[in-house]
XYZ file of C-alpha atoms in Angstrom:
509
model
C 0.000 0.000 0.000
C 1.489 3.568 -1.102
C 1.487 5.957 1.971
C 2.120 9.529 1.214
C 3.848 12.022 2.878
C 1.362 12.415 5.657
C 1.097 8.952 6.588
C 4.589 7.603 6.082
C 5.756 4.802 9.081
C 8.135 6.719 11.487
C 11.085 3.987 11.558
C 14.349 5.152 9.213
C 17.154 2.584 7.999
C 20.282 2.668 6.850
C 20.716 0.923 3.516
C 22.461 -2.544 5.357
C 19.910 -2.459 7.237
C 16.541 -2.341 4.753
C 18.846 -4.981 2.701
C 18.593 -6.753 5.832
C 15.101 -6.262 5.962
C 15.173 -7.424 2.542
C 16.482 -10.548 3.069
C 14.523 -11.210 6.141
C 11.237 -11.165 4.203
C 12.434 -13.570 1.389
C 14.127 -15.966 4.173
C 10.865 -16.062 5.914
C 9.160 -17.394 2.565
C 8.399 -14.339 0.705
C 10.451 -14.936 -2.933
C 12.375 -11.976 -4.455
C 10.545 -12.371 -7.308
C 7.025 -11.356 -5.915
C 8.762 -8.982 -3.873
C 9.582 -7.209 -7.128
C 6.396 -7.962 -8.903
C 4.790 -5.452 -5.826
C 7.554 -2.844 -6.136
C 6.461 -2.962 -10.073
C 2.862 -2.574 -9.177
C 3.506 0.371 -6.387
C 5.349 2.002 -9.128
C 2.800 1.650 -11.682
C 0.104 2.673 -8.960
C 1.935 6.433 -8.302
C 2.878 7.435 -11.675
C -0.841 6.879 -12.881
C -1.881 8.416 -9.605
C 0.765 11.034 -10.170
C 1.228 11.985 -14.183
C -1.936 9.531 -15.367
C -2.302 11.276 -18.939
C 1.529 10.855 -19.576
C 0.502 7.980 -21.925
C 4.335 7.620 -22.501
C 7.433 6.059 -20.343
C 10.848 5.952 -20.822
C 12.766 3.553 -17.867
C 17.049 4.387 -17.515
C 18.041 0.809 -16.347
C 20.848 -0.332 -14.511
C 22.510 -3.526 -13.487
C 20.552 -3.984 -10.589
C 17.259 -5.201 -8.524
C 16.401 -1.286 -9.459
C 16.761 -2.486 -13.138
C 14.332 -5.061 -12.347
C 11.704 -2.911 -10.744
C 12.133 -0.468 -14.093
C 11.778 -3.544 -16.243
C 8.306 -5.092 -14.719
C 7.403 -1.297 -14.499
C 7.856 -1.060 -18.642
C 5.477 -4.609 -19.140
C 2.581 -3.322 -16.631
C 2.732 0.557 -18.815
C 2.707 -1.474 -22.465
C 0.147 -3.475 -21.317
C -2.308 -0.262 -20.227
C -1.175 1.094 -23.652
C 1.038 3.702 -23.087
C 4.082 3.654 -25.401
C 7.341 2.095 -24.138
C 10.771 2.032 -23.909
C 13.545 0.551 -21.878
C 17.014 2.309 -22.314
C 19.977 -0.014 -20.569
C 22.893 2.176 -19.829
C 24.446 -1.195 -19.271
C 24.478 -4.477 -20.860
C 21.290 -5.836 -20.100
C 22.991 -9.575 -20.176
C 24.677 -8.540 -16.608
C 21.584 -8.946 -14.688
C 21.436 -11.669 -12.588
C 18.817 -13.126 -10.044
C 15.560 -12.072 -9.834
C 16.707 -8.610 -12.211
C 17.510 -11.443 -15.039
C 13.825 -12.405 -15.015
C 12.176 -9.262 -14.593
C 14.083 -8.236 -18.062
C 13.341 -11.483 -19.670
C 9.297 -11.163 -18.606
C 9.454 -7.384 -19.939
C 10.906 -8.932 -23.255
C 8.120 -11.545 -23.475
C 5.554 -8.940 -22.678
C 6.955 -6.861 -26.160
C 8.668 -3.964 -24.240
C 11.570 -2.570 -26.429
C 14.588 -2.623 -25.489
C 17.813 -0.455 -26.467
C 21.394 0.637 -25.873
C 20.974 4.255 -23.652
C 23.432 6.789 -25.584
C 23.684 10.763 -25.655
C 21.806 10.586 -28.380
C 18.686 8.259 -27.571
C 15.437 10.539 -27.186
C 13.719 10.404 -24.107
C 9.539 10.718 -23.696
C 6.954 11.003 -21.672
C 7.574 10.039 -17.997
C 11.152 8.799 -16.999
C 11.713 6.108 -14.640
C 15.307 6.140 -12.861
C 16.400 2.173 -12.408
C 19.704 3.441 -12.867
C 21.625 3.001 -9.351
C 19.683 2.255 -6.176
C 20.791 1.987 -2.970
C 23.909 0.194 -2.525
C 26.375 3.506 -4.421
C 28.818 3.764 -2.358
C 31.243 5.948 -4.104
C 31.268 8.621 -6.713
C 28.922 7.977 -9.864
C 31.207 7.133 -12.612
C 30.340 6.763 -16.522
C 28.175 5.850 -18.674
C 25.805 6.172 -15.537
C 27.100 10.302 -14.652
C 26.862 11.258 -17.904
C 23.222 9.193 -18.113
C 21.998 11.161 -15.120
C 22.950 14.865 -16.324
C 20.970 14.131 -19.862
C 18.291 13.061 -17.477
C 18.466 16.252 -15.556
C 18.508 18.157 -18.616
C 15.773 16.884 -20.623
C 13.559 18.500 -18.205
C 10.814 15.498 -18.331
C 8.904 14.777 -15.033
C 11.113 12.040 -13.565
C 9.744 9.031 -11.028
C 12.690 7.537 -8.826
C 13.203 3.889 -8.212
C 13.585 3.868 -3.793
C 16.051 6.784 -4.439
C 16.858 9.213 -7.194
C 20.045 7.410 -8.477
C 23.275 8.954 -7.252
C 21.816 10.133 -3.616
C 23.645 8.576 -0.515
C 20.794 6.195 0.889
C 23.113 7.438 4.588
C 23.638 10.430 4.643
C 21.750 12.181 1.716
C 24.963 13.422 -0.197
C 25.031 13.339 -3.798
C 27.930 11.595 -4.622
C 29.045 13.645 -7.836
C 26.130 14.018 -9.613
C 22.187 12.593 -8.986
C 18.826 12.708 -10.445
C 16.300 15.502 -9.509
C 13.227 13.539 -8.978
C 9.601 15.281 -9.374
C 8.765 11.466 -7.294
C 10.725 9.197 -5.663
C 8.938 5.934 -4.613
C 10.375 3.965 -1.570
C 10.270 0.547 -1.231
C 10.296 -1.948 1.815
C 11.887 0.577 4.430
C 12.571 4.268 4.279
C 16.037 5.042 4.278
C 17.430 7.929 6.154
C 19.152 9.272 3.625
C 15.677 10.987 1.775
C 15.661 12.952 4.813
C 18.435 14.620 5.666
C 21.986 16.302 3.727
C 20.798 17.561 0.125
C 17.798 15.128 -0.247
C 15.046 17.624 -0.003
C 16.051 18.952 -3.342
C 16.431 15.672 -4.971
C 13.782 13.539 -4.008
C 10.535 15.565 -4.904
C 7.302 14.279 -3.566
C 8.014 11.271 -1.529
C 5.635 7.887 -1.820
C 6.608 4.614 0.235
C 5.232 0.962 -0.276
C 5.684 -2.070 1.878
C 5.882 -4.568 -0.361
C 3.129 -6.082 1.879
C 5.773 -7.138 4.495
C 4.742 -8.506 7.360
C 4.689 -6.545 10.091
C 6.054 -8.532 12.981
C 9.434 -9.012 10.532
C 9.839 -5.659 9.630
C 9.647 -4.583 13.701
C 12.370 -7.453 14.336
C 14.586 -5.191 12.720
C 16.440 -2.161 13.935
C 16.061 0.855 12.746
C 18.720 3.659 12.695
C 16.404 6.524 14.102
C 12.852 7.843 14.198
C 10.872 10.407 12.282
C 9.160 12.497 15.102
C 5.202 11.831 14.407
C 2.766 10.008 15.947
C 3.517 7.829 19.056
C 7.398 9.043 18.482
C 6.130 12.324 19.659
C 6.147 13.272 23.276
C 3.039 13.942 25.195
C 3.195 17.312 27.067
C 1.133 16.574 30.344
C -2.297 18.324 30.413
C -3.039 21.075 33.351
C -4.628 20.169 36.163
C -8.129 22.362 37.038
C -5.661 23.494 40.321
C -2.151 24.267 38.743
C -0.346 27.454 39.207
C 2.660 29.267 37.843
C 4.948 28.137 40.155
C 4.264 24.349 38.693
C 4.893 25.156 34.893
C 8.306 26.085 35.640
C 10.323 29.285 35.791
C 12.552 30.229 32.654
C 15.765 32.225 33.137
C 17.138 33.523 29.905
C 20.591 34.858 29.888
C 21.857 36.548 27.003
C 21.241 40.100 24.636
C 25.151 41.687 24.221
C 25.769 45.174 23.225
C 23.701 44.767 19.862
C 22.282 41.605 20.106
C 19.531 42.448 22.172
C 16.914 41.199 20.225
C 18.386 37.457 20.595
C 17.470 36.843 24.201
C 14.353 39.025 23.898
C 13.287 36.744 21.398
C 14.259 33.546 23.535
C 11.947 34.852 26.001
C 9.089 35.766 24.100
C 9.011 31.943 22.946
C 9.147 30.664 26.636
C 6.051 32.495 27.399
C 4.676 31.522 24.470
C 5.808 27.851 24.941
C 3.965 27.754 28.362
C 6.590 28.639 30.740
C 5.162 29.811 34.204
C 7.257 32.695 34.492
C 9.844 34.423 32.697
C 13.417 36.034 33.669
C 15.173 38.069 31.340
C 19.377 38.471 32.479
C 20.820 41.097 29.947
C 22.646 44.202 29.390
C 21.372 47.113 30.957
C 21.055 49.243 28.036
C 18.476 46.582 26.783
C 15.707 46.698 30.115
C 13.735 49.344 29.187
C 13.388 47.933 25.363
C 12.300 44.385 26.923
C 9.936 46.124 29.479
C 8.061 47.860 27.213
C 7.744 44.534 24.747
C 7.325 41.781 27.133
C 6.241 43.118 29.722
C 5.433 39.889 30.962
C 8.636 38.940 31.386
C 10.893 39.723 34.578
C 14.014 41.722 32.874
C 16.854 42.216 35.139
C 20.424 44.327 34.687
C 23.094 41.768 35.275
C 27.144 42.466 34.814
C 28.613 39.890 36.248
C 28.419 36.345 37.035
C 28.291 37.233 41.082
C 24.534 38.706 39.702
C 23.148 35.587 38.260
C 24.035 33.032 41.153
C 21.650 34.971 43.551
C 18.953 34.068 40.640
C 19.912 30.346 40.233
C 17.619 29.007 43.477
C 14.580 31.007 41.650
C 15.263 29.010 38.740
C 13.979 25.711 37.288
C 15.805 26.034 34.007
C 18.207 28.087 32.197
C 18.354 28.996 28.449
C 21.856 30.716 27.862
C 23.447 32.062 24.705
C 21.459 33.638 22.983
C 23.134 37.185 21.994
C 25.548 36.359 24.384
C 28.521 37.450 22.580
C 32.058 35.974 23.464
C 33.740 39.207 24.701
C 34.342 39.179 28.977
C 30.714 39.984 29.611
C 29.274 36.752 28.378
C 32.081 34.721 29.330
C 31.408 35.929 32.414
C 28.058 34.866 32.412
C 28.285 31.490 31.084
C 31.166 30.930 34.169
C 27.461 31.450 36.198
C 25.768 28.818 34.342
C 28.335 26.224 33.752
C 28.802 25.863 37.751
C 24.592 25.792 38.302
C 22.938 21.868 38.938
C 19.803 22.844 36.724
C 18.280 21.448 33.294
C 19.413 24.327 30.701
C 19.770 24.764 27.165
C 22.609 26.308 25.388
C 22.013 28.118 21.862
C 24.775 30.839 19.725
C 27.623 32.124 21.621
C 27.659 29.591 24.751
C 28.579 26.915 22.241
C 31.361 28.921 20.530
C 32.623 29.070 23.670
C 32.165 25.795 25.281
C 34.211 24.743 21.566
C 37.089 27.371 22.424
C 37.490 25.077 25.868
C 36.004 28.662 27.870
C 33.959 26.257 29.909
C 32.789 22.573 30.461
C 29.175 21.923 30.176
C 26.865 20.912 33.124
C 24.865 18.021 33.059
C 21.395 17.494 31.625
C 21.965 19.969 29.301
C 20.789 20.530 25.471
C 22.459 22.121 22.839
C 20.859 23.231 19.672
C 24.266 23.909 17.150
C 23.273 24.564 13.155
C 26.199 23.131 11.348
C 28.527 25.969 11.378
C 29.100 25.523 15.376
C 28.774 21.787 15.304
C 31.801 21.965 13.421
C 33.684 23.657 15.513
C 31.856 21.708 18.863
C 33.522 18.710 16.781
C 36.727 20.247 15.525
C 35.903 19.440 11.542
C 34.526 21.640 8.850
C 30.978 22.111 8.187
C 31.026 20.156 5.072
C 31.694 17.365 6.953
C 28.954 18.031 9.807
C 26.807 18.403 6.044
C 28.181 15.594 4.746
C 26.915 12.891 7.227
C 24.081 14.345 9.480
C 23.318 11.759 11.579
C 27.060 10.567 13.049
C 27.449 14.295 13.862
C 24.701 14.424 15.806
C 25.649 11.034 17.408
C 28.905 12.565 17.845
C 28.299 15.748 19.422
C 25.369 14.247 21.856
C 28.289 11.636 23.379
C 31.144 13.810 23.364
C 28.783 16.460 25.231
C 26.735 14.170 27.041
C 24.160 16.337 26.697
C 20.848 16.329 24.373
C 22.162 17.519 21.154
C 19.551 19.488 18.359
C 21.451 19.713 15.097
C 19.264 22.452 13.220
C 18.837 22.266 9.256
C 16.944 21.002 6.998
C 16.003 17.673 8.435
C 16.866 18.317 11.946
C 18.161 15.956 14.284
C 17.922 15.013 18.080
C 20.075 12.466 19.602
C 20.758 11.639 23.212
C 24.242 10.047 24.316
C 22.757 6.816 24.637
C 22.531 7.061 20.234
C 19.411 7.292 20.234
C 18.560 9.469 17.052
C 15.151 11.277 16.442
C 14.063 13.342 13.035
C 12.230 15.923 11.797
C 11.021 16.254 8.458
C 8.460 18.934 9.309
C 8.880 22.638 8.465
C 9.553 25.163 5.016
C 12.295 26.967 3.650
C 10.200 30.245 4.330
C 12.244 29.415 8.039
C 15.350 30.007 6.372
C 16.049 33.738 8.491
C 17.692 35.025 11.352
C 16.530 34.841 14.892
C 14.461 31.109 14.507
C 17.029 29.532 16.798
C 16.657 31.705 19.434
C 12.921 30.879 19.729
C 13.874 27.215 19.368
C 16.193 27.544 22.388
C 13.645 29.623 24.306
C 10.593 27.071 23.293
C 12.968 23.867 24.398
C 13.454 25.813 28.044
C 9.709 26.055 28.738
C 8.951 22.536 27.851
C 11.799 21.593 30.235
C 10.429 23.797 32.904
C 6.835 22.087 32.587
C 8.276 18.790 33.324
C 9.824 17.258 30.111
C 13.049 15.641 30.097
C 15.729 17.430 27.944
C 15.339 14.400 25.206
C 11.119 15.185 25.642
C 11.816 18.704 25.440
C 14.302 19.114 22.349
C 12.157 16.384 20.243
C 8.437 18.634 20.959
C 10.424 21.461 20.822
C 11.890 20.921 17.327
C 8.513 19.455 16.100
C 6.029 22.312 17.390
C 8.837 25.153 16.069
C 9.100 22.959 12.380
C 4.856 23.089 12.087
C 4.347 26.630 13.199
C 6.684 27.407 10.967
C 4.520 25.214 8.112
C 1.598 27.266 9.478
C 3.103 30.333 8.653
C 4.331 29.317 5.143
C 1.379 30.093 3.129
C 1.586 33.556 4.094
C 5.456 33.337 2.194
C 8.961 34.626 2.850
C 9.699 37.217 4.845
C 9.230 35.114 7.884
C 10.106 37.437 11.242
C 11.220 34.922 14.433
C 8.828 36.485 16.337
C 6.025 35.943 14.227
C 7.095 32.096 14.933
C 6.032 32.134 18.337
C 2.037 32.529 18.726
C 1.896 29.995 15.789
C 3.958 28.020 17.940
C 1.053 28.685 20.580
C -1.760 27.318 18.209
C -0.042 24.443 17.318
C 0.914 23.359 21.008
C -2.841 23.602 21.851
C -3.917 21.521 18.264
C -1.555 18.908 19.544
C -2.659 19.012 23.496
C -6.207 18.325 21.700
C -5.376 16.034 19.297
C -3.390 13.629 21.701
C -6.170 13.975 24.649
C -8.605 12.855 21.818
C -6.355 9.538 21.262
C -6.208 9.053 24.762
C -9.813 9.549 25.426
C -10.729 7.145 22.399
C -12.686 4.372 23.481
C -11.373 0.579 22.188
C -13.498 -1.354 20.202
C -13.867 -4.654 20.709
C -12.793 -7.255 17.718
C-alpha cells in the first residue's frame, strides 16, 4: 500500500539495514521475485496516480534489482497502452537473479529494449532504475553522464527507492544525482531521503511495503525515528488546580551590546511555549526595550556572574546564549551557568565558547548547534557536519553528554545513549535570522513544565518545524517572532489532538 507524505511509518534505515530487511522477508518465505512484482505494481500505482495522462514512459536501467523494478514497471505501462521504452545504460545480459527475469518477462511482454546513448530521445515520464541503494562511491560513466541528460531533458522524472546517485546514509550526492519530481520507496525508508541535500532531490516522496509482514519488519532495527505520531512526546495536560509556580520558571541569559533582540526573542518563545514565568538576564542598556515589549517577562540588569548566582535558586531552568557574545561579559556569564545543577539549554555564543574550551558543560543539558558551530563543537569543517548528518549528531550528543539538536533542513535530536530522532516537518520560508533563538527559548519552557531534555528538544523541534509550516502560506519574509504565537496554536492543536487519542474508546474485535 502507497502511503504519502502524511502517513509515512516513522522507523528510518540505513541501507544494510533495509537490505537486511530485505532478506529477512524472502528468508521467511516471501520470494524476491514477488517482492519485485509489488515494487512494479507500487510504481505503476503512483505514476498513474501522479502523471496519469503521460501515456508515454521511458525507464534508464541499470545492473541492478532497481533495473528489475524499471523492467516489470515497462510490461505493466505497455500493457495499459502507453508507449514504451527501456534504455539499458548497461548491458542488459549482466543482470542476474531475480533482475535477469524481470528483463526477460518485460521482453516476453513486447517492451523494447535499447542501448541508452547521448543521443537516444527520451519521452513522456522517466523512470530512474539506474543506481539504487547500494552507491557507495562517486557515480562514474556511462551512468554520470546518463543522469545529467536526465536532468537536462527537463521530463517529469519518477525515482526507483532513491533518485540514483543520492547517498541512501547520509543524503549526499555523490558527484552528480537525479532531480526527482517522485521518488517511490520501497520496503523501508532510508534515512538518507531525509536529511543532507535530499530535499532537493527527491521531490514528492511515496513509500510501499511490499506487503511485508509486520512482525518481521519490527524485528529489525532501525537507525532513528521520524518524530510523528507515538514518536512524539506527550506534554502533560493542566490540572483544574495548577499554578505558575508548577509550569516552571525560565531564566534567559543573554542580549550583548547589539544583540539584544536574541534573548528578547528567547523569552518571548518561553512564554509563548507555556513557561510559568519568565526572567530576562541582559545588558542594561536593553531593560527598558524588553519592558516595554514583554512586559510579561521579569528583565533584570546583570554584569557579572556574582549577579546571576543569587537568581539560580529562583530558577527551574536556564536557556543561555542567545546574543551572548564571546567578549568578557558573556564569558562571564556562562562561568554562572556552567557551575549551576539545573536542566538548561545552550544556543549561539555559549557553544562557541564551550568549543574554544572557555567552559565545560553541566549536566542534563541541550544544545541546539546549526552546522557551522557543530563543526567547531567537533573540531571538523561544516562540510563534513553536512556531509553525514546523523554521526554528527551522534557525535556531538556523546562527546557532550548532553541532548544535542542539530538544526537544518532535516533536523536531528540524539541523546548520548545514540538514540537518534528526526524531523522532516517545516519550510524553507524558516530560512532567516533569529528562529534559533525561539527554538532555544521554546525547548526551556517545555523543560520547565516537566519534560526531560530528550522530551523537550524532540516537541520542541517538532512544534517550532509546524508553526513554521503554518506560517508558510503567508510566504517569505518570515520574522522569528512571528514564529512564536503559531507556535502557541499548534501546542494547543496537539494538546487536543493527543487527549482525543487518549480519550478514544477501544473497540472490541
Amino acid at each position: 500500500m502507497l502511503h504519502s507524505p502524511g502517513h509515512l511509518p516513522n522507523a528510518l534505515y540505513s541501507a544494510a539495514q533495509v537490505r537486511a530487511l530485505d532478506a529477512r522477508l524472502i528468508a521467511a518465505g516471501t520470494p524476491g521475485s514477488v517482492l519485485m512484482q509489488r515494487a512494479a505494481y507500487a510504481l505503476w500505482r503512483a505514476l498513474r496516480r501522479k502523471w496519469p495522462d503521460a501515456g508515454a514512459l521511458t525507464v534508464l536501467a541499470g545492473h541492478g534489482n532497481n533495473a528489475g523494478d524499471g523492467y516489470l514497471l515497462a510490461a505493466l505501462a505497455l500493457r495499459a497502452g502507453w508507449q514504451v521504452r527501456v534504455l539499458a545504460v548497461t548491458d542488459p545480459q549482466r543482470l542476474q537473479g531475480d533482475a535477469a527475469l524481470a528483463r526477460d518477462q518485460a521482453r516476453a511482454a513486447g517492451v523494447s529494449v535499447q542501448a541508452w546513448d547521448e543521443t537516444a530521445p527520451l519521452q513522456g515520464v522517466v523512470v530512474d532504475a539506474l543506481l539504487g541503494t547500494g552507491l557507495q562511491g562517486a557515480v562514474r560513466d556511462p551512468y554520470a553522464r546518463a543522469i545529467e541528460a536526465l536532468n537536462r531533458s527537463g521530463l517529469p522524472v519518477l525515482a526507483v527507492d532513491i533518485p540514483s546517485g543520492l547517498c541512501a546514509d547520509t543524503g549526499q550526492v555523490l558527484g552528480v544525482a537525479v532531480k526527482a519530481q517522485l521518488t517511490v520507496t520501497l520496503v523501508g525508508l532510508k534515512i538518507g531521503l531525509f536529511v543532507g541535500m535530499a530535499p532537493d532531490w527527491v521531490g514528492e516522496l511515496l513509500f510501499d511495503d511490499l506487503q511485508a509482514d509486520a512482525a518481521l519488519v519490527a524485528e529489525q532495527d532501525c537507525l532513528a525515528q521520524r518524530l510523528a505520531g507515538e514518536c512524539l512526546p506527550r506534554l502533560s495536560p493542566r490540572a483544574p488546580t495548577v499554578h505558575k509556580g508548577q509550569l516552571g520558571h525560565v531564566l534567559v541569559v543573554g542580549g550583548d551590546r547589539g544583540t539584544g533582540g536574541a534573548a528578547l526573542l528567547s523569552a518571548q518563545s518561553a512564554l509563548r511555549g507555556g513557561a510559568g514565568m519568565v526572567s530576562l538576564a541582559t545588558r542594561g542598556e536593553h531593560v527598558g526595550a524588553a519592558q516595554a515589549r514583554l512586559p510579561e517577562v521579569m528583565t533584570l540588569a546583570v554584569a557579572s556572574a556574582n549577579q546571576l548566582h543569587a537568581l539560580a535558586a529562583k530558577v527551574s531552568v536556564w536557556v543561555v546564549g542567545p546574543g551572548l557574545g564571546q567578549g568578557a561579559w558573556g564569558r562571564s556569564l556562562l562561568s554562572a551557568a556552567a557551575v549551576c545543577d539545573v536542566p538548561q539549554v545552550w544556543d549561539a555564543d555559549a557553544l562557541n565558547l564551550l568549543a574554544a574550551g572557555a567552559v565545560t558543560l553541566p549536566p542534563a543539558c541541550v544544545i541546539t548547534p546549526h552546522p557551522g558551530e557543530a563543526a567547531r563543537l567537533l573540531g571538523i569543517s561544516s562540510a563534513q557536519v553536512q556531509g553525514d548528518r546523523p554521526a554528527a549528531a551522534r557525535r556531538l550528543a556523546q562527546r557532550y553528554q548532553a541532548v544535542c539538536v542539530l538544526k537544518g533542513a532535516g533536523t536531528l535530536v540524539s541523546d548520548p545513549s545514540g538514540r537518534l530522532l528526526l524531523c522532516d516537518r517545516g519550510d524553507p520560508v524558516m530560512a532567516g535570522a533569529g528562529l534559533g533563538d525561539v527554538l532555544a527559548g521554546l525547548i526551556g519552557a517545555l523543560i520547565g513544565q516537566g519534560c526531560s531534555p530528550l522530551d523537550a528538544a524532540s516537541l520542541g523541534v517538532w512544534l517550532h518545524a509546524c508553526a513554521g509550516e503554518h506560517l508558510a502560506g503567508k510566504g517569505n519574509g518570515l520574522a522569528a517572532s512571528d514564529l512564536c504565537d503559531a507556535i502557541r496554536h499548534v501546542l494547543q492543536e496537539l494538546s487536543v489532538l493527543q487527549s482525543a487519542v487518549v480519550e478514544q474508546p477501544v473497540c472490541p474485535n
